[in-house]
Amino acid sequence: MDNSISKKSALVALLGCPNAGKTSLFNALTGASQKIANYPGVTVERKIGQLKFASGHMARLVDLPGTYSLTPISLDEEVTNRAVRGQQDGLDKISAIIAVVDANNLDNHLPLILEAKSLGIPMIIALNMVDMAARDGLTLSPQALETALGIKVVETVAVRKRGLTDLTAALEICLNEPAENLPVAMLDDKERFAEAHRLAKLTILKQSASRLWTQTADRILLHPVGGIFILLGLLFIMFQAVYSWSEAPIGWIESGTEILAAFVANLLPAGFFSDLITQGVIAGVGSVIVFLPQILILFLFILLLESTGYMTRAAFLMDRFMASAGMSGHSFIPLLSSFACAIPGIMATRSIADDKQRLTTILVAPLMTCSARLPVYTVIIGAFIPKMTIGPNIGLQGFVLFCLYLAGIIAAMIASIFIRKTAAKGAEGTFLLEMPRYQMPRMRDILISLWQRGWVFLRRAGTIIMAATIILWLLLTFPKVDGASSDLQSQKSYAGQIASVIEPVVRPIGFNQEIALALIPAMAAREVAVSALATVNAIDAEDEEKQSADLGKTLAGKWSLATALAFLAWFVFAPQCISTIAVAKRETNGWKWPLFMLAYLFALAYLAAGITYWTAVAFGLG
Ligand SMILES: Nc1nc2c(ncn2[C@@H]2O[C@H](COP(=O)(O)OP(=O)(O)OP(=O)(O)O)[C@@H](O)[C@H]2O)c(=O)[nH]1
Ligand SMILES: [Mg+2]
């Protein structure tokens, strides 16, 4: 510790809103002569350093936590509030304040200055980040602000050490000949914001059109209440579009697979091979490929939101919400990626510095509705939820899909709260984010990304999903039951025998034999649940001549609504994806956390499906 810091020299405080540049200024002004301690009772760092004036005199400088107001809400704001009022234990009375203001953000930063002014402590203003202001096309008049406030204003660029000589000179004058403290009228919140706005207008001489535009857009899109509604509205439109735009292309793909199946059936001699291709490969894989249009529409929206610069704003909007669940805005992007797929999502958590927050984000990422769930949701919704509207342009099917996504999000938040209270206890993190500029998306880039996503999906369908479907088909076809109806065949087959072990476990939550059968191969990937059901039904329908290419129609004739809803609820939670477990193992360096993840997600899935089933039955939907 540096004991050379004199206890007697005047104490000067750096006061300002979060991210105004106080710490940067503190470092620039004090160099290496810092002394770091904690405020008593709070784990907020207290930094005191020594400041040398041109005259050779010294002062002590204290860096305070950022706050927007002297009416504290959080602990570190409390520290700042007590410090400037001279009520902080172990801290001398403050002789002067350097109020640090972000030049780009006058409207938001000036209210604190007005509040501080009423304390009656000698004060000067460091108008910081003027480099950014200039870059963004802002022309400012520090003189205008100085005259209007009656407080000396010095322009600074803390990170480039610009304006520091002027600042220390002004500070020394302020300490030696404090301006007369004219009594200041106490303003209430509303008056203070109005006055801050007036001062900002006086100070800003000119601003570029694009900055003005960005500011207006941000005022609307980042509004703490309105912004959230806009975000939810955008997501809602997205899910509606996933349905309404995909109808026609889905029809084309369906007729395409039907034609292909008929063509192959004609081409190949009837028998094992023909059955394998038509029932296993074409019915199975085709039932998954049908979802390509919906997946592309989903990605189109995500890509558009990303490329316009909106996504970062969404992260910002969500920060407070995420913090209330024990994560932070940093977790937002990984979780958002998990809507596409949990694997890139979990890998993106590497950018989260806090270990506990990172672990939590990994553990809840599989609850975000990945695109592999879309086929499962869509088949069931298409089959069981009536195609009706529940409001102007609001379809019930899109609404249900929206609710399923919402259920995943809410479950993730609740799980996160629990995990942060138990398995991953730790302090809250901080959050910093720079807003990108708004821009027109470049259609070419979007199309390329869409093509890549589509290709990844098709490759999955052609590899893992096809393999799982073929294996399942083989397990369903053997051992052959002679002369049995095809229904009996699937029950007596190897797959049927395995399913009959699982069935008693899932029967209490409303699942039937064919669901039990589909759940095992679906561990490979969730979509396989759909291709497995398609294959089972293709085999079962063999003799009956009424095999429908539309899996939904077939299921609607067999399952009760309660079972269908329970099946949906299951897939909101069930960790049915081996690759996700593998990535979680790699990213957490061991089996402990992936096993924990498997256990808690299966438990949730079982509970949710059971509750859904029995509630539906109670309402007479069984
Ligand atoms: N371009 C530019 N960046 C700055 C300037 N001053 C600070 N920054 C940057 O702004 C960010 C916030 O600066 P800090 O010094 O940590 O802000 P602070 O006021 O201490 O923030 P809190 O302690 O959270 O209240 C950092 O990334 C700094 O590098 C400046 O004058 N110009
Ligand atoms: Mg700081």
mmCIF file of C-alpha atoms in Angstrom, residues 22-363:
data_model
loop_
_atom_site.group_PDB
_atom_site.id
_atom_site.type_symbol
_atom_site.label_atom_id
_atom_site.label_comp_id
_atom_site.label_asym_id
_atom_site.label_seq_id
_atom_site.Cartn_x
_atom_site.Cartn_y
_atom_site.Cartn_z
ATOM 1 C CA LYS A 22 -14.839 8.359 -13.976
ATOM 2 C CA THR A 23 -12.460 5.462 -13.517
ATOM 3 C CA SER A 24 -10.625 6.290 -16.751
ATOM 4 C CA LEU A 25 -10.269 9.864 -15.567
ATOM 5 C CA PHE A 26 -9.202 8.701 -12.123
ATOM 6 C CA ASN A 27 -6.483 6.528 -13.613
ATOM 7 C CA ALA A 28 -5.342 9.281 -15.941
ATOM 8 C CA LEU A 29 -5.196 11.851 -13.136
ATOM 9 C CA THR A 30 -3.592 9.748 -10.420
ATOM 10 C CA GLY A 31 -1.310 7.469 -12.397
ATOM 11 C CA ALA A 32 0.076 4.714 -10.228
ATOM 12 C CA SER A 33 -0.531 6.342 -6.858
ATOM 13 C CA GLN A 34 -3.726 4.505 -6.006
ATOM 14 C CA LYS A 35 -4.905 2.875 -2.877
ATOM 15 C CA ILE A 36 -7.659 0.323 -3.200
ATOM 16 C CA ALA A 37 -9.911 -0.674 -0.319
ATOM 17 C CA ASN A 38 -13.486 -1.785 0.147
ATOM 18 C CA TYR A 39 -16.244 0.365 1.525
ATOM 19 C CA PRO A 40 -17.156 -1.019 4.944
ATOM 20 C CA GLY A 41 -19.898 -3.574 4.757
ATOM 21 C CA VAL A 42 -20.098 -3.491 0.980
ATOM 22 C CA THR A 43 -17.953 -5.201 -1.583
ATOM 23 C CA VAL A 44 -17.619 -2.066 -3.636
ATOM 24 C CA GLU A 45 -14.081 -1.051 -4.294
ATOM 25 C CA ARG A 46 -12.900 2.256 -2.983
ATOM 26 C CA LYS A 47 -10.062 3.799 -4.870
ATOM 27 C CA ILE A 48 -8.188 6.797 -3.564
ATOM 28 C CA GLY A 49 -5.305 8.303 -5.442
ATOM 29 C CA GLN A 50 -3.057 11.291 -5.266
ATOM 30 C CA LEU A 51 -3.416 14.197 -7.592
ATOM 31 C CA LYS A 52 -0.669 16.740 -8.178
ATOM 32 C CA PHE A 53 -1.401 20.276 -9.329
ATOM 33 C CA ALA A 54 0.894 22.348 -11.532
ATOM 34 C CA SER A 55 1.613 24.499 -8.469
ATOM 35 C CA GLY A 56 3.020 21.453 -6.681
ATOM 36 C CA HIS A 57 0.124 21.196 -4.276
ATOM 37 C CA MET A 58 -1.574 17.878 -3.724
ATOM 38 C CA ALA A 59 -5.124 16.626 -3.362
ATOM 39 C CA ARG A 60 -6.633 13.224 -2.848
ATOM 40 C CA LEU A 61 -9.009 11.929 -5.469
ATOM 41 C CA VAL A 62 -11.693 9.317 -4.794
ATOM 42 C CA ASP A 63 -13.420 7.348 -7.532
ATOM 43 C CA LEU A 64 -17.070 6.721 -6.729
ATOM 44 C CA PRO A 65 -19.424 4.127 -8.209
ATOM 45 C CA GLY A 66 -21.601 5.491 -10.992
ATOM 46 C CA THR A 67 -25.152 6.565 -10.235
ATOM 47 C CA TYR A 68 -27.952 8.354 -12.071
ATOM 48 C CA SER A 69 -29.297 9.962 -8.970
ATOM 49 C CA LEU A 70 -28.481 10.775 -5.379
ATOM 50 C CA THR A 71 -31.616 8.962 -4.303
ATOM 51 C CA PRO A 72 -29.929 5.582 -4.190
ATOM 52 C CA ILE A 73 -31.470 2.328 -5.389
ATOM 53 C CA SER A 74 -28.570 -0.097 -5.355
ATOM 54 C CA LEU A 75 -25.770 -0.656 -2.858
ATOM 55 C CA ASP A 76 -23.048 1.092 -4.824
ATOM 56 C CA GLU A 77 -25.328 4.052 -5.479
ATOM 57 C CA GLU A 78 -25.831 4.185 -1.732
ATOM 58 C CA VAL A 79 -22.061 4.370 -1.305
ATOM 59 C CA THR A 80 -21.842 7.299 -3.703
ATOM 60 C CA ASN A 81 -24.733 9.072 -2.079
ATOM 61 C CA ARG A 82 -23.260 8.753 1.437
ATOM 62 C CA ALA A 83 -19.809 9.731 0.233
ATOM 63 C CA VAL A 84 -20.849 13.024 -1.350
ATOM 64 C CA ARG A 85 -22.962 13.869 1.650
ATOM 65 C CA GLY A 86 -20.039 13.197 3.953
ATOM 66 C CA GLN A 87 -21.807 10.318 5.692
ATOM 67 C CA GLN A 88 -19.601 7.465 4.524
ATOM 68 C CA ASP A 89 -17.661 5.792 7.330
ATOM 69 C CA GLY A 90 -13.935 6.220 7.080
ATOM 70 C CA LEU A 91 -14.127 8.794 4.352
ATOM 71 C CA ASP A 92 -13.326 12.463 4.972
ATOM 72 C CA LYS A 93 -15.667 15.215 4.024
ATOM 73 C CA ILE A 94 -15.431 16.030 0.348
ATOM 74 C CA SER A 95 -13.981 19.436 -0.522
ATOM 75 C CA ALA A 96 -14.833 19.460 -4.213
ATOM 76 C CA ILE A 97 -16.492 17.390 -6.885
ATOM 77 C CA ILE A 98 -15.380 16.647 -10.417
ATOM 78 C CA ALA A 99 -18.647 15.811 -12.103
ATOM 79 C CA VAL A 100 -17.992 13.590 -15.107
ATOM 80 C CA VAL A 101 -20.497 13.878 -17.924
ATOM 81 C CA ASP A 102 -20.678 11.831 -21.107
ATOM 82 C CA ALA A 103 -20.874 14.437 -23.869
ATOM 83 C CA ASN A 104 -22.916 12.043 -26.003
ATOM 84 C CA ASN A 105 -25.499 11.577 -23.372
ATOM 85 C CA LEU A 106 -26.255 14.991 -21.946
ATOM 86 C CA ASP A 107 -29.974 14.424 -21.516
ATOM 87 C CA ASN A 108 -29.354 11.441 -19.262
ATOM 88 C CA HIS A 109 -26.304 12.705 -17.410
ATOM 89 C CA LEU A 110 -27.241 16.291 -16.602
ATOM 90 C CA PRO A 111 -30.018 15.516 -14.086
ATOM 91 C CA LEU A 112 -27.402 14.101 -11.681
ATOM 92 C CA ILE A 113 -25.335 17.238 -12.107
ATOM 93 C CA LEU A 114 -28.328 19.393 -11.186
ATOM 94 C CA GLU A 115 -28.903 17.239 -8.131
ATOM 95 C CA ALA A 116 -25.231 17.428 -7.123
ATOM 96 C CA LYS A 117 -25.249 21.189 -7.583
ATOM 97 C CA SER A 118 -27.817 21.523 -4.829
ATOM 98 C CA LEU A 119 -25.384 19.914 -2.348
ATOM 99 C CA GLY A 120 -23.482 23.160 -2.284
ATOM 100 C CA ILE A 121 -20.057 21.549 -2.668
ATOM 101 C CA PRO A 122 -17.583 23.318 -4.998
ATOM 102 C CA MET A 123 -17.809 21.575 -8.341
ATOM 103 C CA ILE A 124 -16.347 21.519 -11.825
ATOM 104 C CA ILE A 125 -17.560 19.524 -14.804
ATOM 105 C CA ALA A 126 -15.455 17.237 -16.966
ATOM 106 C CA LEU A 127 -17.301 17.071 -20.284
ATOM 107 C CA ASN A 128 -15.852 13.698 -21.208
ATOM 108 C CA MET A 129 -15.823 11.591 -24.374
ATOM 109 C CA VAL A 130 -15.834 14.624 -26.626
ATOM 110 C CA ASP A 131 -13.934 12.458 -29.137
ATOM 111 C CA MET A 132 -16.944 10.185 -29.504
ATOM 112 C CA ALA A 133 -19.239 13.173 -29.739
ATOM 113 C CA ALA A 134 -17.191 14.604 -32.601
ATOM 114 C CA ARG A 135 -17.132 11.235 -34.331
ATOM 115 C CA ASP A 136 -20.893 11.011 -34.118
ATOM 116 C CA GLY A 137 -21.399 14.430 -35.655
ATOM 117 C CA LEU A 138 -22.145 16.366 -32.494
ATOM 118 C CA THR A 139 -21.037 19.998 -32.176
ATOM 119 C CA LEU A 140 -21.067 21.154 -28.554
ATOM 120 C CA SER A 141 -20.632 24.456 -26.783
ATOM 121 C CA PRO A 142 -19.061 23.891 -23.344
ATOM 122 C CA GLN A 143 -19.284 27.653 -22.797
ATOM 123 C CA ALA A 144 -23.036 27.617 -23.165
ATOM 124 C CA LEU A 145 -23.300 24.894 -20.537
ATOM 125 C CA GLU A 146 -20.852 26.700 -18.249
ATOM 126 C CA THR A 147 -22.800 29.953 -18.454
ATOM 127 C CA ALA A 148 -26.170 28.320 -17.966
ATOM 128 C CA LEU A 149 -25.040 26.255 -14.969
ATOM 129 C CA GLY A 150 -22.597 28.664 -13.434
ATOM 130 C CA ILE A 151 -20.085 25.818 -13.137
ATOM 131 C CA LYS A 152 -16.715 25.592 -14.851
ATOM 132 C CA VAL A 153 -16.832 23.099 -17.756
ATOM 133 C CA VAL A 154 -13.688 21.470 -19.202
ATOM 134 C CA GLU A 155 -13.690 19.189 -22.233
ATOM 135 C CA THR A 156 -11.804 15.920 -21.705
ATOM 136 C CA VAL A 157 -10.979 12.641 -23.378
ATOM 137 C CA ALA A 158 -10.071 10.517 -20.383
ATOM 138 C CA VAL A 159 -8.690 7.593 -22.338
ATOM 139 C CA ARG A 160 -6.380 9.844 -24.374
ATOM 140 C CA LYS A 161 -5.469 12.047 -21.392
ATOM 141 C CA ARG A 162 -6.717 15.071 -23.268
ATOM 142 C CA GLY A 163 -7.874 18.157 -21.349
ATOM 143 C CA LEU A 164 -6.328 17.001 -18.067
ATOM 144 C CA THR A 165 -4.104 20.057 -17.565
ATOM 145 C CA ASP A 166 -7.084 22.362 -17.994
ATOM 146 C CA LEU A 167 -9.090 20.158 -15.666
ATOM 147 C CA THR A 168 -6.555 20.177 -12.821
ATOM 148 C CA ALA A 169 -6.026 23.915 -13.242
ATOM 149 C CA ALA A 170 -9.768 24.511 -12.974
ATOM 150 C CA LEU A 171 -9.928 22.183 -9.965
ATOM 151 C CA GLU A 172 -7.192 24.046 -8.114
ATOM 152 C CA ILE A 173 -8.962 27.342 -8.672
ATOM 153 C CA CYS A 174 -12.208 25.768 -7.530
ATOM 154 C CA LEU A 175 -10.538 24.481 -4.318
ATOM 155 C CA ASN A 176 -8.752 27.715 -3.546
ATOM 156 C CA GLU A 177 -11.460 30.190 -4.373
ATOM 157 C CA PRO A 178 -14.730 28.343 -4.180
ATOM 158 C CA ALA A 179 -17.423 30.173 -6.121
ATOM 159 C CA GLU A 180 -20.014 31.727 -3.929
ATOM 160 C CA ASN A 181 -22.604 29.183 -3.115
ATOM 161 C CA LEU A 182 -25.782 30.726 -4.308
ATOM 162 C CA PRO A 183 -28.757 28.971 -2.830
ATOM 163 C CA VAL A 184 -30.083 26.558 -5.411
ATOM 164 C CA ALA A 185 -33.742 25.844 -5.844
ATOM 165 C CA MET A 186 -34.533 22.209 -5.092
ATOM 166 C CA LEU A 187 -36.108 20.678 -8.165
ATOM 167 C CA ASP A 188 -38.311 17.640 -8.186
ATOM 168 C CA ASP A 189 -37.543 14.778 -10.605
ATOM 169 C CA LYS A 190 -39.724 16.070 -13.390
ATOM 170 C CA GLU A 191 -38.396 19.611 -13.192
ATOM 171 C CA ARG A 192 -34.853 18.304 -13.102
ATOM 172 C CA PHE A 193 -35.304 16.252 -16.282
ATOM 173 C CA ALA A 194 -36.930 19.196 -18.021
ATOM 174 C CA GLU A 195 -34.099 21.487 -16.951
ATOM 175 C CA ALA A 196 -31.505 18.908 -18.058
ATOM 176 C CA HIS A 197 -33.188 18.709 -21.428
ATOM 177 C CA ARG A 198 -33.153 22.481 -21.754
ATOM 178 C CA LEU A 199 -29.445 22.612 -20.877
ATOM 179 C CA ALA A 200 -28.663 19.812 -23.336
ATOM 180 C CA LYS A 201 -30.422 21.717 -26.091
ATOM 181 C CA LEU A 202 -28.437 24.847 -25.244
ATOM 182 C CA THR A 203 -25.168 22.925 -25.302
ATOM 183 C CA ILE A 204 -25.739 20.983 -28.493
ATOM 184 C CA LEU A 205 -25.164 23.443 -31.308
ATOM 185 C CA LYS A 206 -25.541 20.984 -34.135
ATOM 186 C CA GLN A 207 -26.012 17.291 -34.629
ATOM 187 C CA SER A 208 -25.968 15.220 -37.749
ATOM 188 C CA ALA A 209 -29.223 13.893 -39.156
ATOM 189 C CA SER A 210 -28.206 10.263 -38.673
ATOM 190 C CA ARG A 211 -27.391 10.841 -35.011
ATOM 191 C CA LEU A 212 -30.724 12.531 -34.521
ATOM 192 C CA TRP A 213 -32.397 9.621 -36.243
ATOM 193 C CA THR A 214 -30.540 7.038 -34.150
ATOM 194 C CA GLN A 215 -31.438 8.900 -30.991
ATOM 195 C CA THR A 216 -35.097 9.053 -31.866
ATOM 196 C CA ALA A 217 -35.128 5.378 -32.807
ATOM 197 C CA ASP A 218 -33.321 4.456 -29.586
ATOM 198 C CA ARG A 219 -35.679 6.530 -27.504
ATOM 199 C CA ILE A 220 -38.526 4.426 -28.828
ATOM 200 C CA LEU A 221 -36.872 1.012 -29.152
ATOM 201 C CA LEU A 222 -34.951 1.177 -25.865
ATOM 202 C CA HIS A 223 -37.834 2.519 -23.856
ATOM 203 C CA PRO A 224 -37.968 0.353 -20.711
ATOM 204 C CA VAL A 225 -41.651 -0.416 -21.181
ATOM 205 C CA GLY A 226 -42.471 0.452 -24.791
ATOM 206 C CA GLY A 227 -39.268 -1.191 -26.020
ATOM 207 C CA ILE A 228 -40.173 -4.502 -24.393
ATOM 208 C CA PHE A 229 -43.595 -4.386 -26.010
ATOM 209 C CA ILE A 230 -42.022 -3.704 -29.406
ATOM 210 C CA LEU A 231 -39.627 -6.617 -28.893
ATOM 211 C CA LEU A 232 -42.463 -8.952 -27.941
ATOM 212 C CA GLY A 233 -44.501 -7.648 -30.874
ATOM 213 C CA LEU A 234 -41.658 -8.373 -33.292
ATOM 214 C CA LEU A 235 -41.261 -11.885 -31.933
ATOM 215 C CA PHE A 236 -44.991 -12.399 -32.190
ATOM 216 C CA ILE A 237 -45.057 -11.311 -35.845
ATOM 217 C CA MET A 238 -42.149 -13.643 -36.438
ATOM 218 C CA PHE A 239 -44.051 -16.673 -35.180
ATOM 219 C CA GLN A 240 -47.162 -15.733 -37.107
ATOM 220 C CA ALA A 241 -45.071 -15.456 -40.266
ATOM 221 C CA VAL A 242 -43.513 -18.853 -39.607
ATOM 222 C CA TYR A 243 -47.006 -20.236 -40.143
ATOM 223 C CA SER A 244 -48.682 -18.051 -42.702
ATOM 224 C CA TRP A 245 -45.761 -17.744 -45.139
ATOM 225 C CA SER A 246 -44.797 -21.386 -45.051
ATOM 226 C CA GLU A 247 -48.141 -22.902 -46.014
ATOM 227 C CA ALA A 248 -47.633 -22.942 -49.783
ATOM 228 C CA PRO A 249 -44.012 -24.164 -49.876
ATOM 229 C CA ILE A 250 -44.835 -26.874 -47.342
ATOM 230 C CA GLY A 251 -47.586 -28.059 -49.691
ATOM 231 C CA TRP A 252 -45.071 -28.254 -52.552
ATOM 232 C CA ILE A 253 -42.614 -30.310 -50.517
ATOM 233 C CA GLU A 254 -45.367 -32.636 -49.336
ATOM 234 C CA SER A 255 -46.610 -33.359 -52.819
ATOM 235 C CA GLY A 256 -42.987 -33.705 -53.904
ATOM 236 C CA THR A 257 -42.313 -36.448 -51.343
ATOM 237 C CA GLU A 258 -45.563 -38.204 -52.218
ATOM 238 C CA ILE A 259 -44.683 -38.223 -55.897
ATOM 239 C CA LEU A 260 -41.177 -39.415 -55.093
ATOM 240 C CA ALA A 261 -42.459 -42.231 -52.861
ATOM 241 C CA ALA A 262 -44.899 -43.376 -55.522
ATOM 242 C CA PHE A 263 -42.197 -43.188 -58.160
ATOM 243 C CA VAL A 264 -39.746 -45.260 -56.093
ATOM 244 C CA ALA A 265 -42.444 -47.780 -55.182
ATOM 245 C CA ASN A 266 -43.119 -48.296 -58.882
ATOM 246 C CA LEU A 267 -39.484 -48.468 -59.786
ATOM 247 C CA LEU A 268 -38.326 -50.987 -57.189
ATOM 248 C CA PRO A 269 -39.656 -54.523 -56.905
ATOM 249 C CA ALA A 270 -41.923 -54.795 -53.874
ATOM 250 C CA GLY A 271 -40.118 -56.109 -50.801
ATOM 251 C CA PHE A 272 -37.640 -55.254 -48.162
ATOM 252 C CA PHE A 273 -35.636 -52.687 -50.082
ATOM 253 C CA SER A 274 -38.621 -50.839 -51.486
ATOM 254 C CA ASP A 275 -40.171 -50.666 -48.019
ATOM 255 C CA LEU A 276 -36.960 -49.426 -46.493
ATOM 256 C CA ILE A 277 -36.737 -46.612 -49.021
ATOM 257 C CA THR A 278 -40.398 -45.571 -49.020
ATOM 258 C CA GLN A 279 -41.280 -46.093 -45.352
ATOM 259 C CA GLY A 280 -37.920 -45.512 -43.767
ATOM 260 C CA VAL A 281 -36.070 -42.980 -45.852
ATOM 261 C CA ILE A 282 -38.733 -41.070 -47.749
ATOM 262 C CA ALA A 283 -41.514 -41.036 -45.158
ATOM 263 C CA GLY A 284 -39.067 -40.436 -42.317
ATOM 264 C CA VAL A 285 -36.717 -37.890 -43.809
ATOM 265 C CA GLY A 286 -39.488 -36.277 -45.855
ATOM 266 C CA SER A 287 -41.465 -35.617 -42.693
ATOM 267 C CA VAL A 288 -38.556 -33.537 -41.424
ATOM 268 C CA ILE A 289 -37.600 -31.765 -44.650
ATOM 269 C CA VAL A 290 -41.113 -30.404 -44.811
ATOM 270 C CA PHE A 291 -40.031 -27.932 -42.139
ATOM 271 C CA LEU A 292 -37.361 -26.294 -44.220
ATOM 272 C CA PRO A 293 -39.618 -23.333 -45.167
ATOM 273 C CA GLN A 294 -40.449 -22.608 -41.527
ATOM 274 C CA ILE A 295 -36.860 -22.843 -40.427
ATOM 275 C CA LEU A 296 -35.804 -20.487 -43.199
ATOM 276 C CA ILE A 297 -38.485 -17.972 -42.241
ATOM 277 C CA LEU A 298 -37.396 -18.132 -38.596
ATOM 278 C CA PHE A 299 -33.790 -17.547 -39.560
ATOM 279 C CA LEU A 300 -34.724 -14.781 -41.981
ATOM 280 C CA PHE A 301 -36.238 -12.855 -39.080
ATOM 281 C CA ILE A 302 -33.300 -13.499 -36.751
ATOM 282 C CA LEU A 303 -30.827 -12.446 -39.447
ATOM 283 C CA LEU A 304 -32.798 -9.297 -40.238
ATOM 284 C CA LEU A 305 -32.944 -8.310 -36.579
ATOM 285 C CA GLU A 306 -29.220 -8.930 -36.261
ATOM 286 C CA SER A 307 -28.112 -7.061 -39.370
ATOM 287 C CA THR A 308 -30.199 -3.966 -38.708
ATOM 288 C CA GLY A 309 -28.453 -3.425 -35.363
ATOM 289 C CA TYR A 310 -31.604 -4.203 -33.406
ATOM 290 C CA MET A 311 -30.359 -7.384 -31.749
ATOM 291 C CA THR A 312 -27.843 -5.583 -29.515
ATOM 292 C CA ARG A 313 -30.637 -3.282 -28.450
ATOM 293 C CA ALA A 314 -32.745 -6.275 -27.599
ATOM 294 C CA ALA A 315 -29.826 -7.541 -25.461
ATOM 295 C CA PHE A 316 -29.728 -4.170 -23.749
ATOM 296 C CA LEU A 317 -33.473 -4.223 -23.140
ATOM 297 C CA MET A 318 -33.208 -7.688 -21.715
ATOM 298 C CA ASP A 319 -30.306 -6.933 -19.375
ATOM 299 C CA ARG A 320 -32.408 -5.956 -16.410
ATOM 300 C CA PHE A 321 -34.695 -8.893 -17.012
ATOM 301 C CA MET A 322 -31.719 -11.261 -17.306
ATOM 302 C CA ALA A 323 -30.141 -9.777 -14.179
ATOM 303 C CA SER A 324 -33.325 -10.473 -12.257
ATOM 304 C CA ALA A 325 -32.779 -14.127 -13.170
ATOM 305 C CA GLY A 326 -29.155 -14.108 -12.030
ATOM 306 C CA MET A 327 -27.616 -13.691 -15.476
ATOM 307 C CA SER A 328 -26.831 -10.511 -17.400
ATOM 308 C CA GLY A 329 -27.137 -9.012 -20.852
ATOM 309 C CA HIS A 330 -24.020 -11.027 -21.733
ATOM 310 C CA SER A 331 -26.105 -14.181 -21.543
ATOM 311 C CA PHE A 332 -28.636 -12.805 -23.983
ATOM 312 C CA ILE A 333 -26.729 -13.435 -27.203
ATOM 313 C CA PRO A 334 -25.823 -17.060 -26.294
ATOM 314 C CA LEU A 335 -29.412 -17.692 -25.306
ATOM 315 C CA LEU A 336 -30.699 -16.070 -28.444
ATOM 316 C CA SER A 337 -28.392 -18.208 -30.585
ATOM 317 C CA SER A 338 -29.880 -21.162 -28.785
ATOM 318 C CA PHE A 339 -33.155 -20.420 -30.547
ATOM 319 C CA ALA A 340 -31.376 -21.656 -33.635
ATOM 320 C CA CYS A 341 -29.468 -24.407 -31.851
ATOM 321 C CA ALA A 342 -28.151 -24.848 -28.312
ATOM 322 C CA ILE A 343 -24.743 -25.969 -29.566
ATOM 323 C CA PRO A 344 -23.515 -22.626 -30.956
ATOM 324 C CA GLY A 345 -25.366 -21.032 -28.036
ATOM 325 C CA ILE A 346 -23.380 -22.981 -25.451
ATOM 326 C CA MET A 347 -20.159 -22.265 -27.300
ATOM 327 C CA ALA A 348 -20.984 -18.558 -27.334
ATOM 328 C CA THR A 349 -21.036 -18.550 -23.512
ATOM 329 C CA ARG A 350 -17.248 -18.400 -23.631
ATOM 330 C CA SER A 351 -17.628 -14.635 -23.843
ATOM 331 C CA ILE A 352 -19.161 -14.541 -20.354
ATOM 332 C CA ALA A 353 -16.384 -13.660 -17.941
ATOM 333 C CA ASP A 354 -18.140 -14.697 -14.746
ATOM 334 C CA ASP A 355 -17.806 -18.494 -14.280
ATOM 335 C CA LYS A 356 -21.009 -18.946 -12.354
ATOM 336 C CA GLN A 357 -23.033 -16.912 -14.812
ATOM 337 C CA ARG A 358 -21.507 -18.855 -17.658
ATOM 338 C CA LEU A 359 -22.345 -22.201 -16.088
ATOM 339 C CA THR A 360 -25.903 -21.046 -15.469
ATOM 340 C CA THR A 361 -26.262 -19.914 -19.068
ATOM 341 C CA ILE A 362 -24.989 -23.295 -20.310
ATOM 342 C CA LEU A 363 -27.420 -25.150 -18.083
#
